[in-house]
Amino acid sequence: MKQMRLKKQKRHRRTVRFYTTCFGFREPFKVLCDGTFIHHLLVNRIAPADSALSNILGGAVKVFTTRCVLAELKSLGESYSESLKTARELITARCDHEKRKSAVACMMEVVGEKNPEHFFLATQDADLREKLQEVPGVPLIFGLRNALLLESPSAFQRQFAKSTEEGRLHMSEAEYKMLRTKNTLEAEEAMKFADANESEGDQNGGTQAMRKANDGGKRIGVKDKVQFKRKKAKGPNPLSCKKKKNLGLPTFVCKSESNDGSDTIRSRSNKKRKRSRKGKKLEATNG
């Protein structure tokens, strides 16, 4: 039983998805009921009707009927008085019939050729369901004992949806002609604009060259590009470096004034003078 319910739910979801994607059905879904369907709900105690319909459609619903359906139920007598009372609680769809018509004729006119109001039609009339299978975009609901079922799309409806989809993908002849004329006009305007620019360029070539020479190649109102200077490699900090040792023997030269007034130059060597130890040796021998 659970598997049967799951399969039925999946089938209903696929059918609802087909009508939403191909024909533009949206929530809350509109369900148009005739007298036979309302009577079936009461006989099989399927209540409330809106919750039962929302379960099979998987979304919120609004339940409708027509004035012609109400008049037909009223004419059937007391045996359908409860059905008439229930039908009066539903939303009345506009049918614009001054004189009462049969429920079948009323439903066919409300749906029309393309079902512009996007109605789900609920009926127990097999002949009416067979007629509406030839109308694109009309999903059908019927009751089977105490269960409600949503019919799968007919072959005609599937073929119609496929053809309309292919038509949307390709351009019509009128659209192709409009696009072609638009492209030719744009091409002509582009050629005229290019010719005008060439003539203006020949006339203003000399003046532009003079302006560039005066401005130094810069345009007025345009900022120069930022030029980044590369940092040159700097030498080491002289204070942090060790002093080089002199390998040679430099001499310190200093000037001094002599008594004569002439400058004399004295030179000292960096060599340490050795002290003579002759005196020490003499003292040692004398002692």
CSV table of C-alpha atoms in Angstrom, one decimal:
chain,number,residue,atom,x,y,z
A,1,MET,CA,0.0,0.0,0.0
A,2,LYS,CA,2.8,2.4,0.8
A,3,GLN,CA,4.5,1.7,-2.5
A,4,MET,CA,1.3,2.4,-4.3
A,5,ARG,CA,0.9,5.7,-2.5
A,6,LEU,CA,4.4,6.7,-3.2
A,7,LYS,CA,4.1,5.9,-6.9
A,8,LYS,CA,0.8,7.8,-7.1
A,9,GLN,CA,2.4,10.9,-5.4
A,10,LYS,CA,5.4,10.8,-7.8
A,11,ARG,CA,3.1,10.6,-10.8
A,12,HIS,CA,1.0,13.6,-9.5
A,13,ARG,CA,4.2,15.6,-8.9
A,14,ARG,CA,5.4,14.9,-12.4
A,15,THR,CA,2.1,16.0,-13.9
A,16,VAL,CA,1.9,19.2,-11.8
A,17,ARG,CA,5.5,20.0,-12.8
A,18,PHE,CA,4.6,19.5,-16.5
A,19,TYR,CA,1.8,22.0,-16.3
A,20,THR,CA,3.8,24.5,-14.3
A,21,THR,CA,6.8,24.5,-16.6
A,22,CYS,CA,5.0,24.2,-20.0
A,23,PHE,CA,1.8,26.2,-19.4
A,24,GLY,CA,2.6,28.6,-16.5
A,25,PHE,CA,0.4,27.2,-13.7
A,26,ARG,CA,1.2,28.8,-10.3
A,27,GLU,CA,0.1,28.5,-6.7
A,28,PRO,CA,-2.5,28.9,-5.4
A,29,PHE,CA,-3.9,26.4,-8.0
A,30,LYS,CA,-7.4,27.1,-9.2
A,31,VAL,CA,-9.7,24.1,-9.3
A,32,LEU,CA,-13.0,24.4,-11.2
A,33,CYS,CA,-15.6,21.8,-10.0
A,34,ASP,CA,-18.9,20.7,-11.6
A,35,GLY,CA,-21.9,19.2,-9.9
A,36,THR,CA,-20.9,15.6,-10.4
A,37,PHE,CA,-17.6,16.1,-8.7
A,38,ILE,CA,-19.1,18.0,-5.7
A,39,HIS,CA,-21.7,15.2,-5.3
A,40,HIS,CA,-19.0,12.5,-5.4
A,41,LEU,CA,-17.1,14.3,-2.6
A,42,LEU,CA,-20.2,14.3,-0.4
A,43,VAL,CA,-21.2,10.7,-1.1
A,44,ASN,CA,-17.6,9.4,-0.3
A,45,ARG,CA,-17.2,11.8,2.6
A,46,ILE,CA,-14.1,13.4,1.2
A,47,ALA,CA,-14.0,16.6,3.3
A,48,PRO,CA,-12.8,19.2,3.4
A,49,ALA,CA,-12.5,19.4,-0.3
A,50,ASP,CA,-9.7,22.1,-0.4
A,51,SER,CA,-7.3,20.0,1.8
A,52,ALA,CA,-7.9,16.9,-0.2
A,53,LEU,CA,-7.2,18.7,-3.5
A,54,SER,CA,-4.1,20.4,-2.0
A,55,ASN,CA,-2.7,17.0,-1.0
A,56,ILE,CA,-2.7,15.7,-4.6
A,57,LEU,CA,-1.5,18.9,-6.2
A,58,GLY,CA,1.2,19.6,-3.5
A,59,GLY,CA,0.2,23.2,-3.0
A,60,ALA,CA,-2.4,25.7,-1.9
A,61,VAL,CA,-5.7,25.6,-3.9
A,62,LYS,CA,-8.8,27.8,-4.5
A,63,VAL,CA,-12.0,25.8,-5.4
A,64,PHE,CA,-14.4,27.4,-7.9
A,65,THR,CA,-17.7,26.6,-9.5
A,66,THR,CA,-20.1,28.5,-11.9
A,67,ARG,CA,-23.6,29.9,-11.8
A,68,CYS,CA,-24.7,27.4,-14.4
A,69,VAL,CA,-23.5,24.5,-12.2
A,70,LEU,CA,-25.5,25.9,-9.3
A,71,ALA,CA,-28.6,26.3,-11.4
A,72,GLU,CA,-28.2,22.7,-12.6
A,73,LEU,CA,-27.9,21.3,-9.1
A,74,LYS,CA,-30.9,23.3,-8.0
A,75,SER,CA,-33.0,21.8,-10.8
A,76,LEU,CA,-32.1,18.3,-9.8
A,77,GLY,CA,-34.3,18.5,-6.7
A,78,GLU,CA,-33.9,17.6,-3.0
A,79,SER,CA,-31.6,14.6,-3.6
A,80,TYR,CA,-28.9,17.1,-4.5
A,81,SER,CA,-29.7,19.8,-1.9
A,82,GLU,CA,-26.6,19.0,0.2
A,83,SER,CA,-24.5,19.2,-3.0
A,84,LEU,CA,-26.1,22.6,-3.8
A,85,LYS,CA,-25.4,23.9,-0.3
A,86,THR,CA,-21.7,22.8,-0.5
A,87,ALA,CA,-21.4,24.3,-4.0
A,88,ARG,CA,-22.7,27.7,-2.8
A,89,GLU,CA,-19.8,27.9,-0.3
A,90,LEU,CA,-17.3,27.8,-3.2
A,91,ILE,CA,-16.0,30.7,-5.2
A,92,THR,CA,-18.2,31.5,-8.2
A,93,ALA,CA,-16.2,31.8,-11.4
A,94,ARG,CA,-17.4,34.3,-14.0
A,95,CYS,CA,-19.2,32.6,-16.9
A,96,ASP,CA,-21.2,35.5,-18.5
A,97,HIS,CA,-24.2,33.4,-19.3
A,98,GLU,CA,-27.5,35.3,-19.1
A,99,LYS,CA,-29.5,32.2,-19.8
A,100,ARG,CA,-28.6,29.0,-18.0
A,101,LYS,CA,-26.6,26.5,-20.0
A,102,SER,CA,-25.7,22.9,-19.2
A,103,ALA,CA,-22.7,22.3,-17.0
A,104,VAL,CA,-20.7,20.7,-19.8
A,105,ALA,CA,-21.3,23.7,-22.2
A,106,CYS,CA,-20.5,26.1,-19.4
A,107,MET,CA,-17.2,24.4,-18.5
A,108,MET,CA,-16.1,24.2,-22.1
A,109,GLU,CA,-16.7,28.0,-22.6
A,110,VAL,CA,-15.0,28.9,-19.3
A,111,VAL,CA,-11.9,26.9,-20.3
A,112,GLY,CA,-11.9,28.1,-23.9
A,113,GLU,CA,-9.3,27.1,-26.4
A,114,LYS,CA,-6.2,27.7,-24.3
A,115,ASN,CA,-7.4,27.9,-20.6
A,116,PRO,CA,-6.2,31.4,-20.0
A,117,GLU,CA,-7.3,31.3,-16.3
A,118,HIS,CA,-5.2,28.1,-15.7
A,119,PHE,CA,-8.0,26.0,-14.2
A,120,PHE,CA,-7.6,22.4,-13.0
A,121,LEU,CA,-11.0,21.0,-14.0
A,122,ALA,CA,-12.5,18.5,-11.6
A,123,THR,CA,-15.4,16.3,-13.0
A,124,GLN,CA,-16.8,12.8,-12.9
A,125,ASP,CA,-18.2,13.1,-16.5
A,126,ALA,CA,-16.1,10.8,-18.7
A,127,ASP,CA,-17.3,12.4,-21.9
A,128,LEU,CA,-16.3,15.9,-20.7
A,129,ARG,CA,-12.9,14.6,-19.7
A,130,GLU,CA,-12.4,13.1,-23.1
A,131,LYS,CA,-13.3,16.4,-24.8
A,132,LEU,CA,-10.9,18.4,-22.6
A,133,GLN,CA,-8.0,16.1,-23.4
A,134,GLU,CA,-7.9,17.8,-26.8
A,135,VAL,CA,-7.6,21.2,-25.3
A,136,PRO,CA,-4.0,22.2,-24.5
A,137,GLY,CA,-3.2,23.1,-20.9
A,138,VAL,CA,-6.2,21.6,-19.1
A,139,PRO,CA,-5.3,19.2,-16.3
A,140,LEU,CA,-8.1,16.9,-15.2
A,141,ILE,CA,-9.1,15.7,-11.7
A,142,PHE,CA,-11.6,12.9,-10.9
A,143,GLY,CA,-12.6,10.8,-8.0
A,144,LEU,CA,-12.3,7.0,-7.6
A,145,ARG,CA,-14.2,5.8,-4.5
A,146,ASN,CA,-12.6,7.7,-1.6
A,147,ALA,CA,-9.5,8.8,-3.5
A,148,LEU,CA,-8.8,11.7,-5.9
A,149,LEU,CA,-6.6,11.3,-9.0
A,150,LEU,CA,-4.9,13.7,-11.3
A,151,GLU,CA,-4.8,12.5,-14.9
A,152,SER,CA,-1.5,12.4,-16.8
A,153,PRO,CA,-1.2,14.8,-19.8
A,154,SER,CA,-2.6,13.4,-23.0
A,155,ALA,CA,-0.5,12.8,-26.1
A,156,PHE,CA,-2.0,15.9,-27.7
A,157,GLN,CA,-1.0,18.1,-24.8
A,158,ARG,CA,2.5,16.7,-24.8
A,159,GLN,CA,2.9,17.3,-28.5
A,160,PHE,CA,1.5,20.8,-28.2
A,161,ALA,CA,4.0,21.7,-25.4
A,162,LYS,CA,6.9,20.3,-27.5
A,163,SER,CA,5.9,22.3,-30.6
A,164,THR,CA,5.5,25.6,-28.6
A,165,GLU,CA,8.9,25.1,-27.0
A,166,GLU,CA,10.6,24.6,-30.4
A,167,GLY,CA,8.8,27.7,-31.6
A,168,ARG,CA,10.2,29.7,-28.8
A,169,LEU,CA,13.7,28.6,-29.5
A,170,HIS,CA,13.6,29.7,-33.2
A,171,MET,CA,12.9,33.1,-34.6
A,172,SER,CA,9.9,33.8,-36.7
A,173,GLU,CA,10.1,35.3,-40.2
A,174,ALA,CA,8.9,38.7,-39.0
A,175,GLU,CA,11.5,38.8,-36.2
A,176,TYR,CA,14.3,37.7,-38.6
A,177,LYS,CA,13.4,40.5,-41.1
A,178,MET,CA,13.3,43.1,-38.3
A,179,LEU,CA,16.7,41.9,-37.1
A,180,ARG,CA,18.2,42.0,-40.6
A,181,THR,CA,17.0,45.5,-41.3
A,182,LYS,CA,18.3,46.7,-37.9
A,183,ASN,CA,21.7,45.2,-38.7
A,184,THR,CA,21.9,46.8,-42.1
A,185,LEU,CA,21.0,50.3,-40.7
A,186,GLU,CA,23.6,49.9,-38.0
A,187,ALA,CA,26.2,49.0,-40.5
A,188,GLU,CA,25.4,52.0,-42.7
A,189,GLU,CA,25.6,54.4,-39.7
A,190,ALA,CA,28.9,52.9,-38.7
A,191,MET,CA,30.3,53.5,-42.3
A,192,LYS,CA,29.1,57.1,-42.3
A,193,PHE,CA,30.6,57.7,-38.9
A,194,ALA,CA,33.9,56.3,-40.0
A,195,ASP,CA,34.0,58.4,-43.1
A,196,ALA,CA,33.2,61.5,-41.1
A,197,ASN,CA,36.0,60.7,-38.7
A,198,GLU,CA,38.5,60.2,-41.5
A,199,SER,CA,37.7,63.6,-43.1
A,200,GLU,CA,37.9,65.4,-39.8
A,201,GLY,CA,41.2,63.7,-39.0
A,202,ASP,CA,42.7,64.9,-42.3
A,203,GLN,CA,41.6,68.5,-41.6
A,204,ASN,CA,42.6,68.6,-38.0
A,205,GLY,CA,45.9,66.6,-38.3
A,206,GLY,CA,48.1,69.7,-38.5
A,207,THR,CA,46.4,71.5,-35.6
A,208,GLN,CA,46.6,68.4,-33.4
A,209,ALA,CA,50.4,68.1,-34.2
A,210,MET,CA,50.9,71.8,-33.2
A,211,ARG,CA,49.0,71.3,-30.0
A,212,LYS,CA,51.1,68.2,-29.1
A,213,ALA,CA,54.3,70.2,-29.8
A,214,ASN,CA,53.2,73.1,-27.6
A,215,ASP,CA,51.9,70.9,-24.8
A,216,GLY,CA,54.9,68.7,-24.8
A,217,GLY,CA,52.9,65.6,-25.8
A,218,LYS,CA,50.5,66.1,-22.8
A,219,ARG,CA,46.8,66.5,-23.2
A,220,ILE,CA,44.9,69.1,-21.2
A,221,GLY,CA,42.8,67.7,-18.4
A,222,VAL,CA,44.6,64.4,-18.4
A,223,LYS,CA,46.8,63.6,-15.5
A,224,ASP,CA,50.3,62.3,-16.1
A,225,LYS,CA,51.0,58.8,-15.2
A,226,VAL,CA,52.8,58.3,-11.9
A,227,GLN,CA,56.4,57.5,-12.5
A,228,PHE,CA,58.1,55.3,-9.9
A,229,LYS,CA,61.8,55.8,-9.4
A,230,ARG,CA,63.9,52.8,-8.8
A,231,LYS,CA,65.9,52.8,-5.6
A,232,LYS,CA,69.6,52.7,-6.3
A,233,ALA,CA,71.8,50.4,-4.3
A,234,LYS,CA,73.4,52.4,-1.5
A,235,GLY,CA,76.8,51.7,-0.1
A,236,PRO,CA,77.4,50.5,3.5
A,237,ASN,CA,77.2,52.9,6.4
A,238,PRO,CA,80.8,54.1,6.9
A,239,LEU,CA,80.3,54.4,10.7
A,240,SER,CA,79.5,50.7,11.0
A,241,CYS,CA,82.5,49.6,9.0
A,242,LYS,CA,85.9,48.8,10.4
A,243,LYS,CA,88.8,50.9,9.3
A,244,LYS,CA,91.2,49.4,6.9
A,245,LYS,CA,94.7,48.6,8.3
A,246,ASN,CA,97.6,50.2,6.5
A,247,LEU,CA,100.1,47.6,5.3
A,248,GLY,CA,102.8,50.1,4.4
A,249,LEU,CA,104.7,52.3,6.8
A,250,PRO,CA,103.2,55.7,6.5
A,251,THR,CA,105.1,58.7,7.7
A,252,PHE,CA,103.5,61.6,9.6
A,253,VAL,CA,104.7,64.9,8.2
A,254,CYS,CA,104.2,68.1,10.0
A,255,LYS,CA,105.5,71.6,9.3
A,256,SER,CA,107.3,73.7,11.8
A,257,GLU,CA,108.7,77.2,11.5
A,258,SER,CA,112.4,77.5,12.2
A,259,ASN,CA,114.1,80.4,13.7
A,260,ASP,CA,115.1,81.5,10.2
A,261,GLY,CA,111.6,81.8,9.2
A,262,SER,CA,111.8,78.9,6.8
A,263,ASP,CA,109.6,76.0,7.0
A,264,THR,CA,111.2,72.8,7.9
A,265,ILE,CA,109.7,69.4,7.6
A,266,ARG,CA,110.0,66.8,10.4
A,267,SER,CA,109.3,63.2,9.8
A,268,ARG,CA,108.6,60.5,12.3
A,269,SER,CA,108.4,56.9,11.6
A,270,ASN,CA,105.9,54.6,13.2
A,271,LYS,CA,108.7,52.3,14.3
A,272,LYS,CA,109.2,52.1,18.0
A,273,ARG,CA,112.6,53.1,19.2
A,274,LYS,CA,114.4,50.5,21.0
A,275,ARG,CA,115.8,51.5,24.3
A,276,SER,CA,119.5,50.9,24.7
A,277,ARG,CA,120.4,48.6,27.6
A,278,LYS,CA,124.1,49.4,27.7
A,279,GLY,CA,123.6,51.6,30.7
A,280,LYS,CA,122.0,48.8,32.6
A,281,LYS,CA,124.7,46.4,31.7
A,282,LEU,CA,127.4,48.9,32.9
A,283,GLU,CA,125.6,49.4,36.2
A,284,ALA,CA,125.5,45.7,36.7
A,285,THR,CA,129.3,45.3,36.1
A,286,ASN,CA,130.1,48.2,38.4
A,287,GLY,CA,128.0,46.8,41.2
